[in-house]
XYZ file of C-alpha atoms in Angstrom:
705
model
C -63.508 44.871 -29.122
C -62.262 41.480 -28.324
C -63.787 37.933 -29.820
C -62.529 36.079 -26.944
C -63.041 32.227 -27.329
C -62.215 29.843 -24.294
C -62.066 26.202 -23.338
C -61.880 24.883 -19.732
C -61.178 21.059 -18.586
C -60.173 19.540 -15.241
C -56.612 17.974 -16.114
C -54.103 16.070 -13.449
C -56.447 17.950 -10.566
C -56.313 21.388 -11.540
C -57.976 23.705 -14.167
C -56.351 23.530 -17.846
C -57.828 26.650 -19.967
C -57.038 27.650 -23.318
C -58.135 30.988 -24.249
C -57.507 33.000 -27.779
C -59.126 36.369 -29.384
C -57.464 38.777 -26.691
C -53.895 39.374 -26.930
C -51.271 39.095 -29.562
C -54.162 39.029 -32.279
C -51.993 39.919 -35.685
C -50.179 36.627 -34.863
C -51.647 33.778 -37.189
C -52.046 32.028 -34.066
C -52.057 32.974 -30.260
C -52.975 31.122 -27.585
C -53.295 31.930 -23.693
C -52.912 28.370 -21.792
C -53.020 28.546 -18.091
C -52.584 25.762 -15.647
C -53.271 26.588 -11.865
C -51.712 30.054 -11.699
C -48.920 29.407 -14.193
C -49.517 31.099 -17.960
C -47.954 30.927 -21.211
C -48.658 32.494 -24.009
C -48.042 31.258 -27.473
C -48.059 32.884 -30.893
C -47.250 31.450 -34.257
C -46.420 33.549 -37.393
C -45.676 31.876 -41.069
C -44.513 33.671 -43.885
C -47.074 34.393 -46.840
C -44.538 32.548 -49.451
C -41.463 30.517 -49.114
C -38.128 32.412 -50.064
C -36.876 31.436 -54.175
C -34.852 28.071 -53.901
C -35.849 27.070 -50.216
C -35.115 23.861 -50.184
C -35.671 22.839 -46.471
C -38.915 23.743 -43.678
C -37.472 26.654 -41.798
C -39.240 26.220 -38.658
C -38.217 28.148 -35.586
C -39.123 27.511 -31.660
C -38.564 30.260 -29.067
C -39.238 29.655 -25.602
C -38.735 32.319 -23.146
C -39.173 32.899 -19.233
C -39.435 36.425 -18.079
C -38.247 37.313 -14.803
C -41.277 38.950 -13.468
C -43.670 35.896 -14.249
C -41.842 34.986 -10.693
C -41.576 38.121 -9.407
C -38.226 38.434 -9.866
C -35.992 41.237 -11.148
C -33.169 39.295 -13.413
C -29.721 39.058 -12.251
C -26.595 40.277 -13.953
C -25.236 43.874 -14.071
C -28.073 44.816 -17.194
C -31.065 43.736 -15.253
C -32.825 42.375 -18.317
C -33.361 38.821 -19.796
C -30.165 38.040 -22.586
C -29.372 35.263 -24.277
C -31.864 31.941 -23.804
C -30.778 29.971 -20.710
C -29.856 26.476 -21.204
C -33.378 25.505 -19.731
C -34.972 27.759 -22.323
C -33.157 26.426 -25.098
C -34.184 23.057 -23.938
C -37.301 23.350 -23.804
C -37.771 25.207 -27.137
C -36.130 21.959 -28.448
C -38.669 20.008 -26.306
C -41.700 21.845 -28.234
C -39.733 21.596 -31.578
C -39.365 17.729 -31.861
C -43.070 17.303 -31.642
C -44.380 19.679 -34.081
C -41.881 19.348 -36.842
C -43.146 16.114 -37.959
C -46.806 17.031 -38.608
C -46.135 19.918 -40.974
C -47.453 18.880 -44.669
C -44.729 17.980 -46.764
C -44.139 20.553 -49.204
C -44.780 23.614 -46.840
C -41.727 25.465 -47.061
C -42.510 29.191 -45.710
C -40.612 30.738 -42.585
C -42.710 29.615 -39.289
C -41.885 30.601 -35.692
C -42.997 29.468 -32.760
C -42.882 31.826 -29.513
C -43.385 30.580 -26.185
C -43.503 33.404 -23.326
C -43.861 32.341 -19.770
C -46.355 35.445 -17.783
C -46.718 34.185 -15.243
C -45.029 30.840 -13.093
C -46.787 30.006 -9.667
C -43.905 27.551 -8.818
C -45.852 24.362 -8.905
C -46.843 23.412 -12.147
C -43.815 23.500 -14.648
C -44.450 26.219 -17.435
C -42.613 23.897 -20.212
C -45.647 21.364 -20.427
C -48.291 23.950 -20.602
C -46.007 26.177 -22.937
C -46.300 22.739 -25.214
C -50.096 22.689 -24.879
C -49.880 26.583 -25.892
C -47.966 26.137 -28.937
C -49.787 23.036 -30.241
C -53.175 25.127 -30.011
C -52.100 28.532 -31.642
C -50.700 26.295 -34.834
C -54.222 24.464 -34.777
C -56.251 27.673 -35.045
C -53.731 29.629 -37.423
C -54.537 27.818 -41.128
C -51.185 27.010 -41.020
C -50.927 23.510 -42.826
C -50.497 21.427 -39.486
C -51.188 18.117 -39.111
C -52.382 18.370 -35.341
C -52.944 18.911 -32.600
C -50.501 17.795 -30.521
C -50.674 16.915 -26.456
C -48.043 16.648 -23.756
C -47.425 15.286 -20.417
C -45.025 15.087 -17.568
C -45.325 11.433 -15.641
C -43.696 11.013 -12.295
C -43.096 7.624 -10.656
C -43.618 8.408 -6.900
C -44.219 5.157 -4.704
C -44.417 2.625 -7.278
C -47.794 4.601 -9.178
C -47.656 6.980 -11.991
C -48.375 10.580 -11.235
C -49.735 12.622 -13.933
C -48.236 16.507 -14.540
C -46.650 15.876 -10.460
C -46.043 19.397 -8.933
C -42.646 20.553 -8.822
C -42.199 20.049 -5.041
C -43.096 16.465 -5.805
C -40.558 15.689 -8.295
C -37.447 15.024 -6.033
C -39.795 12.123 -4.493
C -39.924 10.565 -8.072
C -38.079 8.049 -9.800
C -38.517 9.277 -12.947
C -39.215 12.703 -14.798
C -40.765 11.783 -18.219
C -42.145 13.913 -20.811
C -44.291 12.432 -23.444
C -46.042 13.951 -26.383
C -48.019 13.261 -29.468
C -51.351 12.883 -31.150
C -54.371 11.146 -30.478
C -53.563 8.067 -32.242
C -49.598 7.806 -31.620
C -46.369 9.024 -29.979
C -43.960 11.543 -31.073
C -41.628 12.578 -28.558
C -40.006 11.331 -25.506
C -37.445 12.329 -23.036
C -36.666 11.234 -19.631
C -34.263 11.015 -16.631
C -34.614 7.638 -14.348
C -33.177 6.035 -11.605
C -32.674 2.563 -13.112
C -35.861 1.878 -13.794
C -37.010 -1.756 -16.106
C -37.972 -1.646 -19.201
C -41.864 -2.329 -19.297
C -42.063 0.610 -16.421
C -40.393 2.895 -18.647
C -43.091 1.795 -21.404
C -45.958 1.868 -18.727
C -45.135 6.143 -17.997
C -44.988 6.272 -21.838
C -48.501 4.868 -22.477
C -49.782 6.504 -19.260
C -48.831 9.770 -20.350
C -50.122 9.389 -23.853
C -53.552 8.411 -22.221
C -53.138 11.477 -20.160
C -52.720 14.314 -22.629
C -56.031 13.392 -24.385
C -58.348 15.696 -22.939
C -56.043 18.281 -23.729
C -56.159 17.358 -27.557
C -60.043 16.985 -27.240
C -60.064 20.573 -25.553
C -57.723 21.736 -28.522
C -60.011 20.435 -31.262
C -62.932 22.020 -29.044
C -61.244 25.564 -29.363
C -60.685 25.042 -33.152
C -64.275 24.248 -34.117
C -65.252 27.856 -33.053
C -61.820 29.896 -33.536
C -59.373 28.594 -35.942
C -58.740 30.258 -39.159
C -59.406 29.104 -42.404
C -56.637 26.597 -43.610
C -54.116 27.834 -45.922
C -54.115 26.556 -49.673
C -51.190 24.881 -50.453
C -49.877 24.010 -54.015
C -47.739 20.859 -54.268
C -46.216 20.554 -57.762
C -46.691 16.566 -59.448
C -42.994 15.995 -59.533
C -43.729 12.557 -60.644
C -42.160 12.593 -63.822
C -38.733 14.373 -63.015
C -38.562 11.618 -59.988
C -38.923 9.159 -62.969
C -35.968 10.650 -64.512
C -33.513 10.705 -61.482
C -34.591 7.275 -60.879
C -33.327 6.608 -64.425
C -30.036 8.344 -64.044
C -28.941 7.701 -60.439
C -30.583 4.373 -58.970
C -27.942 2.455 -60.011
C -25.010 4.410 -59.013
C -26.942 4.704 -55.501
C -27.293 1.146 -54.931
C -24.192 0.451 -55.497
C -22.667 3.230 -53.259
C -25.059 1.990 -50.577
C -23.162 -1.279 -50.499
C -19.783 0.943 -49.565
C -19.124 0.464 -45.200
C -16.816 3.218 -45.298
C -18.455 6.515 -44.768
C -16.191 9.136 -46.689
C -16.077 6.447 -49.721
C -19.759 6.118 -49.803
C -20.388 9.754 -49.263
C -18.024 10.571 -52.350
C -20.023 8.009 -54.308
C -23.180 9.149 -53.188
C -21.880 12.913 -54.287
C -20.533 11.448 -57.680
C -24.359 10.057 -58.458
C -25.935 13.535 -57.506
C -23.101 15.418 -59.684
C -24.243 13.323 -62.594
C -27.963 13.993 -61.980
C -27.335 18.113 -61.459
C -25.548 17.835 -65.041
C -27.950 15.842 -66.972
C -30.890 17.909 -65.590
C -30.032 21.119 -64.710
C -26.613 22.274 -66.038
C -27.898 20.602 -69.509
C -31.737 21.091 -69.150
C -31.823 24.298 -70.847
C -34.798 26.706 -70.260
C -36.708 23.921 -68.564
C -34.518 23.137 -66.378
C -35.877 22.067 -62.464
C -35.060 24.152 -59.590
C -31.849 22.805 -57.989
C -33.939 22.476 -54.551
C -36.656 20.007 -56.287
C -34.040 17.981 -57.280
C -31.647 17.609 -54.086
C -35.041 17.239 -52.641
C -36.464 14.242 -54.846
C -32.969 12.738 -54.815
C -32.566 12.198 -51.166
C -36.136 10.671 -51.703
C -34.471 8.110 -54.000
C -31.859 7.517 -51.332
C -34.663 6.716 -48.713
C -36.312 4.357 -50.718
C -33.071 2.593 -51.834
C -31.721 2.057 -47.936
C -35.090 1.668 -46.671
C -35.981 -1.154 -49.269
C -32.885 -3.007 -48.541
C -33.220 -3.147 -45.028
C -37.071 -4.004 -44.717
C -36.536 -6.542 -48.210
C -33.306 -7.986 -46.862
C -32.580 -6.958 -43.464
C -29.337 -5.732 -44.213
C -28.129 -2.210 -43.327
C -25.716 0.037 -45.335
C -22.441 -1.368 -43.468
C -23.052 -4.882 -44.248
C -24.549 -5.356 -40.581
C -27.928 -7.202 -39.414
C -30.512 -5.264 -37.600
C -29.396 -6.051 -34.207
C -25.452 -5.895 -34.411
C -23.178 -3.278 -32.759
C -20.196 -2.065 -34.394
C -16.817 -2.807 -32.856
C -16.238 -1.057 -29.914
C -12.670 -0.258 -28.306
C -12.645 1.767 -24.653
C -9.462 3.300 -23.108
C -8.907 5.391 -20.105
C -6.442 7.479 -18.544
C -5.639 8.824 -22.091
C -4.366 11.984 -20.978
C -1.632 12.344 -18.162
C -2.705 15.789 -16.184
C -6.443 15.042 -16.238
C -8.378 13.647 -13.236
C -10.187 11.418 -15.296
C -10.291 10.747 -19.332
C -11.750 8.226 -21.713
C -11.560 7.727 -25.034
C -14.576 5.876 -26.520
C -14.585 4.398 -30.270
C -17.843 2.432 -31.553
C -17.400 1.978 -35.613
C -16.638 5.416 -36.942
C -17.946 7.404 -33.988
C -15.776 8.986 -31.511
C -15.925 10.789 -28.065
C -13.121 11.883 -26.084
C -14.235 12.498 -22.390
C -12.637 14.403 -19.756
C -13.347 14.401 -16.402
C -12.400 17.470 -13.772
C -12.943 17.794 -9.847
C -13.475 21.098 -8.313
C -13.987 21.888 -4.713
C -17.364 24.413 -3.594
C -15.744 27.368 -5.269
C -16.502 25.629 -8.793
C -20.319 24.963 -8.317
C -22.226 26.896 -10.934
C -25.104 29.228 -9.748
C -28.322 28.891 -12.048
C -30.777 31.628 -12.025
C -34.190 30.063 -12.447
C -37.879 30.987 -11.987
C -37.885 28.888 -9.408
C -34.985 30.306 -7.715
C -31.141 30.305 -7.678
C -29.461 27.434 -7.048
C -25.964 25.635 -7.193
C -25.276 22.587 -9.713
C -22.456 20.362 -8.494
C -22.391 18.362 -11.868
C -21.828 19.807 -15.339
C -21.511 17.887 -18.972
C -20.228 20.168 -21.962
C -20.733 18.627 -25.234
C -18.739 19.469 -28.486
C -19.047 18.795 -31.672
C -16.331 20.544 -33.937
C -16.777 20.473 -37.988
C -13.690 18.141 -38.417
C -15.660 15.475 -36.263
C -17.525 14.654 -39.944
C -14.662 15.722 -42.213
C -16.160 19.305 -42.735
C -15.414 23.419 -42.506
C -17.163 25.473 -40.019
C -17.932 27.968 -37.326
C -16.478 27.619 -34.106
C -17.981 29.178 -31.168
C -20.641 29.383 -28.577
C -22.406 26.020 -28.322
C -25.840 25.576 -30.153
C -29.067 23.841 -29.540
C -28.165 20.502 -30.911
C -24.935 20.565 -28.532
C -26.590 22.005 -25.552
C -29.668 19.006 -26.237
C -27.002 16.350 -26.571
C -25.022 17.283 -23.342
C -28.359 17.697 -21.522
C -29.280 13.846 -22.717
C -26.058 12.590 -21.512
C -26.339 14.308 -18.432
C -29.583 12.691 -17.988
C -28.487 9.420 -17.816
C -25.375 9.596 -15.909
C -26.837 12.056 -13.011
C -29.281 9.338 -11.525
C -25.686 6.988 -11.115
C -23.879 9.816 -9.343
C -22.947 9.673 -5.287
C -24.705 11.869 -3.093
C -23.094 15.459 -2.445
C -21.997 14.770 0.895
C -20.780 11.500 0.113
C -18.365 12.544 -2.565
C -17.999 16.274 -1.816
C -16.346 17.160 -5.035
C -18.011 19.812 -8.146
C -17.671 17.620 -11.103
C -17.427 18.681 -14.932
C -17.319 16.586 -18.036
C -16.212 17.519 -21.059
C -17.230 15.436 -24.118
C -15.299 16.274 -27.142
C -16.624 14.582 -30.339
C -13.485 13.584 -32.586
C -15.189 11.666 -35.395
C -19.032 11.130 -35.894
C -21.350 8.758 -37.555
C -23.963 7.974 -35.358
C -25.012 8.671 -32.139
C -22.312 10.841 -30.853
C -24.631 11.435 -27.651
C -24.361 8.220 -26.824
C -20.875 8.019 -27.068
C -20.629 10.669 -25.007
C -22.711 8.840 -22.187
C -20.006 5.900 -22.443
C -17.265 8.094 -22.500
C -18.491 9.981 -19.165
C -18.948 6.619 -17.631
C -15.789 5.972 -18.417
C -13.860 9.092 -17.651
C -15.834 9.252 -14.217
C -14.673 6.142 -13.141
C -11.140 6.576 -14.061
C -11.404 9.638 -11.624
C -12.188 7.882 -8.844
C -16.003 9.057 -8.977
C -17.529 5.920 -6.979
C -20.475 5.326 -9.723
C -23.324 3.304 -8.511
C -23.096 1.233 -11.781
C -21.207 2.080 -15.154
C -23.996 3.645 -17.755
C -23.984 2.936 -21.373
C -25.994 4.320 -24.159
C -27.297 3.008 -27.710
C -29.196 4.770 -30.350
C -31.915 2.515 -32.208
C -33.756 3.403 -35.681
C -36.768 2.785 -37.389
C -37.688 1.913 -40.792
C -41.581 1.480 -41.246
C -43.587 0.983 -44.413
C -47.183 0.367 -44.006
C -47.531 -2.696 -41.485
C -43.860 -3.752 -42.333
C -41.266 -2.438 -39.663
C -37.643 -2.833 -38.684
C -35.882 -1.896 -35.871
C -32.400 -0.933 -36.318
C -29.771 -1.519 -33.306
C -26.591 1.238 -33.073
C -27.780 3.419 -36.247
C -25.152 5.118 -38.386
C -25.961 8.572 -39.437
C -27.210 7.865 -42.640
C -29.753 5.619 -41.207
C -30.606 8.674 -38.892
C -31.246 10.514 -41.844
C -33.072 8.446 -43.815
C -35.044 6.628 -41.639
C -38.150 7.181 -38.850
C -37.102 7.225 -35.684
C -33.859 8.082 -33.527
C -34.780 6.377 -30.040
C -31.505 6.836 -27.602
C -31.577 4.492 -24.472
C -29.112 4.739 -21.693
C -28.761 3.276 -18.587
C -26.905 0.183 -16.212
C -27.527 -3.495 -16.221
C -29.853 -3.247 -13.842
C -32.456 -0.689 -15.597
C -33.048 2.802 -17.690
C -31.537 6.038 -16.398
C -32.425 8.466 -19.555
C -34.624 7.967 -22.558
C -35.139 10.315 -25.880
C -37.236 9.410 -28.506
C -37.785 11.651 -31.834
C -40.401 10.682 -34.496
C -40.186 11.801 -38.334
C -43.309 10.203 -39.178
C -47.157 10.509 -38.095
C -46.086 8.452 -34.566
C -45.334 4.788 -33.408
C -47.157 2.157 -31.761
C -46.841 0.592 -28.288
C -45.743 -2.676 -30.348
C -43.042 -0.943 -32.173
C -41.681 0.794 -28.722
C -41.589 -2.503 -26.969
C -39.676 -4.152 -29.423
C -36.873 -1.296 -29.678
C -36.739 -1.606 -26.041
C -35.864 -4.842 -25.852
C -33.744 -4.781 -28.676
C -31.895 -1.867 -26.729
C -31.281 -3.530 -23.846
C -29.230 -6.161 -25.476
C -27.279 -3.473 -27.343
C -26.802 -1.678 -23.784
C -26.055 -4.926 -21.712
C -23.267 -5.866 -25.132
C -21.730 -2.016 -24.961
C -21.223 -2.428 -20.657
C -19.476 -5.573 -21.559
C -17.142 -3.977 -23.747
C -16.665 -0.980 -21.843
C -15.461 -3.307 -18.873
C -12.445 -4.451 -20.513
C -11.039 -0.861 -19.976
C -11.949 -0.552 -16.295
C -15.061 -2.360 -14.162
C -15.559 0.491 -11.071
C -14.132 3.625 -9.690
C -10.809 3.403 -9.009
C -9.726 3.538 -5.197
C -8.048 6.711 -5.120
C -8.413 10.337 -6.896
C -6.007 10.831 -9.497
C -2.561 12.366 -8.647
C -3.614 15.849 -10.019
C -6.920 16.133 -8.682
C -8.179 17.789 -5.318
C -8.136 15.866 -1.970
C -11.526 17.085 -0.039
C -12.268 16.334 3.894
C -15.248 17.431 6.036
C -15.335 18.282 9.374
C -17.931 19.365 11.679
C -17.888 22.437 14.216
C -20.418 23.942 16.454
C -22.595 26.525 14.998
C -21.761 28.819 17.732
C -17.919 28.245 16.586
C -18.682 29.615 12.901
C -18.252 33.280 13.837
C -14.501 32.870 15.564
C -13.198 30.212 12.407
C -14.227 33.299 10.175
C -12.878 36.052 11.819
C -14.001 39.712 12.043
C -14.358 40.530 8.273
C -13.133 37.220 7.249
C -9.557 37.634 9.290
C -9.064 34.451 10.293
C -10.013 32.074 7.226
C -8.331 34.157 5.002
C -4.915 33.526 7.262
C -5.792 29.878 7.022
C -5.739 30.097 4.159
C -2.921 32.017 3.260
C -0.781 29.909 5.339
C -1.662 26.382 4.676
C -2.920 26.713 0.720
C -6.007 24.827 1.701
C -9.298 25.875 0.326
C -12.134 26.148 2.706
C -15.788 26.018 2.393
C -17.883 26.538 5.553
C -21.558 26.054 5.617
C -24.253 27.379 7.956
C -25.009 24.099 9.602
C -21.138 23.895 10.621
C -19.852 21.513 7.727
C -16.913 22.391 6.537
C -15.358 21.272 3.635
C -11.091 21.420 3.561
C -9.634 20.866 0.009
C -5.980 20.764 -1.622
C -3.963 18.149 -3.419
C -1.715 18.671 -0.856
C -2.695 16.509 2.134
C -0.087 18.159 4.710
C -2.135 21.584 3.595
C -5.562 19.895 4.429
C -3.960 17.945 7.749
C -2.717 21.850 8.967
C -6.143 23.685 7.983
C -8.277 21.036 9.817
C -5.657 21.461 13.055
C -5.923 24.981 12.988
C -10.033 25.044 12.588
C -10.147 22.588 15.525
C -7.934 24.422 17.608
C -10.353 27.258 17.091
C -13.624 25.545 16.765
C -12.893 22.687 19.325
C -12.909 22.908 23.134
C -9.585 20.894 25.236
C -10.625 17.919 27.162
C -9.735 17.089 30.808
C -6.922 14.405 30.552
C -5.904 14.682 26.935
C -1.765 15.700 26.397
C -1.396 18.239 24.266
C 2.024 19.483 22.729
C 2.431 23.604 23.569
C 4.836 26.444 22.740
C 5.715 28.227 26.074
C 5.021 31.837 25.502
C 5.709 33.247 29.254
C 8.016 32.381 32.258
C 7.283 33.875 35.807
C 8.589 33.190 38.843
C 5.377 30.713 39.831
C 5.127 28.845 36.678
C 5.323 28.976 32.489
C 2.155 29.853 30.559
C 2.341 27.408 27.314
C -0.145 28.086 24.192
C -1.144 24.399 23.971
C -4.773 24.648 22.160
C -4.798 27.164 19.032
C -5.182 30.381 20.974
C -5.401 28.669 24.459
C -3.045 29.248 27.097
C -2.823 27.904 30.099
C -0.301 27.946 33.275
C 2.285 24.851 34.396
C 2.679 25.856 38.185
C 6.372 25.487 39.041
C 5.483 22.396 40.950
C 4.108 20.965 37.740
C 7.313 21.582 36.021
C 9.435 18.461 36.926
C 9.486 15.137 39.073
C 11.644 16.912 40.923
C 11.621 20.161 43.023
C 12.528 23.227 40.837
C 14.159 26.332 42.006
C 13.574 28.670 39.121
C 11.495 28.102 36.302
C 13.845 28.975 33.843
C 15.923 26.358 34.764
C 13.661 23.864 33.165
C 12.318 25.968 30.070
C 12.334 29.021 28.154
C 9.957 30.973 26.179
C 9.536 29.496 22.534
C 10.696 25.633 24.183
C 8.075 22.833 22.771
C 6.884 20.659 25.619
C 4.422 18.188 26.121
C 1.572 18.966 28.862
C -1.583 17.223 30.168
C -4.797 18.999 30.877
C -5.582 18.713 34.652
C -8.747 20.528 34.922
C -9.520 24.321 35.744
C -9.246 25.909 38.957
C -12.076 28.159 40.924
C -11.967 31.068 38.149
C -11.978 28.833 35.353
C -8.329 29.490 34.658
C -6.484 26.132 32.675
C -4.269 23.772 35.134
C -1.139 21.955 32.667
C 1.171 19.632 34.118
C 4.275 18.877 32.460
C 5.700 16.504 35.205
C 3.424 13.581 34.514
C 4.357 13.570 30.915
C 7.471 12.122 28.930
C 8.890 15.024 27.560
C 11.035 13.245 24.782
C 7.554 10.744 23.401
C 4.903 12.538 24.519
C 3.481 9.439 26.444
C 1.831 9.694 29.949
C 4.493 8.490 32.591
C 2.288 6.886 34.983
C 0.744 4.702 32.488
C 3.800 4.083 30.948
C 4.803 3.096 34.653
């Protein structure tokens, strides 16, 4: 019934198995990849014909994690998997980015890749397994895919590179890097690092590239026995049409790309395109070419003109040389009521970053296959359509917004203080108000400024820069701080973020069939110079975190109480802690180890709450002086409430230095008095004294004398 084909290799010390022919046999390609006990099924289906007028390649990648894979039932009301989580969206992008450039030019059929996590051993990350499975499924499908690709995760532990480290090993790693590519070159890099130098990062990329070569060989071996016949792809000859478009628009495009202002340049390009459409389509008669074909060839002419100008003359669209960064203006404290804010402007790209500090109540609960955990740092990126002078849909964030936000998160996260040192929940929102090239890196810069403005003690300021590439044959040019058009018409989007000391995040996407180690080395060195320059411009606004939190930010103080006192502080059914919160106005969080966090924008509220908690959890010390309240007078003395709920007796002989005939001659119920804890009697009862304390100052009389 089944025609099963299987290949198994040892990879990174664990077996990797690729199997096809048993599950999802109606898909164009289906592969079950197993690494350890983590299993991912990847399927590929492509439509037989493209949609009429299709002028782009409609590729969709869906990565999905099933709760049953880790023996869990989904959280929430409906108890079934719903909209993709942030992690699923990011992994979908991770798979999409290296495979997209490898489809044959001219293939326009709807194509969908679905990777489903069916089993997770909580040791081997399923994202890498999904990438390998997707590559294998595409290679077997017969779809015009110029793969296969391989992928790997690289850690850096105790100064050594580690291939595909276990999940439990990652907290010890100074690097979390995912690299993908072909047998010859690297196509994609995604990473978070702890201020690692450029040579260590480059070494990690090349280590990962070497590390996944056995995977590529295994996929090829599987394809030799299980691959379908390749589809026939007929690409029409457009050389004559390209010549006509060149004759009509080349001169106008050359002039347009000499205009430095983005809006004016786009208007001139649109006018040139309209001229082509009128000549070839509107007035073309029955033989008029399809609009999508004209549009595609027009874009290729644009790319040829821009790329040729850069390679031949070293001059870019806006007149800069290859390494110059656009003018930068950094401002902080731009919003009066926010806890921290910054406006970062670089050329025609602008990010408004706003930092908000919260308490434990504001932590985000994340339900992942590995378990539920709390996130104390959130960074949200928004890209409204007005930022590029357009209209568009406003709604929940898309894949681009989630991906750009996570890239900036990775850049900032290694520089945040440890949570026990700065016990705040931190949220940053980056609103892109203008965009013409690398708004994600503007978000990194704006976030760093906003956090310092909020008083968050970053270990070092962080800046980011986007690098581009123009490559024709053996000639290439690496561009610093690319424009939007240079991104669209170029061959690489290489984003590098970090401090003056090293890299904290690196992301690379390649639109051609890969780049070499030499090009990456040039890009990293050039990016370092640009990053240091940007940090210098940011320092004109602020150089380090403010000494105090903003006026409207909550204050948090941390105390420790004995674990056996937690129940008393909380009270039956939470009665005691609710009373403390209601009467002081402070927010209180008690952890299992006795750590108590008290938060409020009002310092008096924090002090009152801490005093109350200490009065319950702490024990009075013999020899200490306390302020108390007389709660009851009897013939032989007065009972004083002096330490939380604790009362003690001031014997009539201890009320005053002179002899006292009647207790009420000295004190009455409700009086505030100073008492010294003298000790405990044989029955454990508290013994207090007033006569040894100056009742006006609270100082011990003997000590004063």
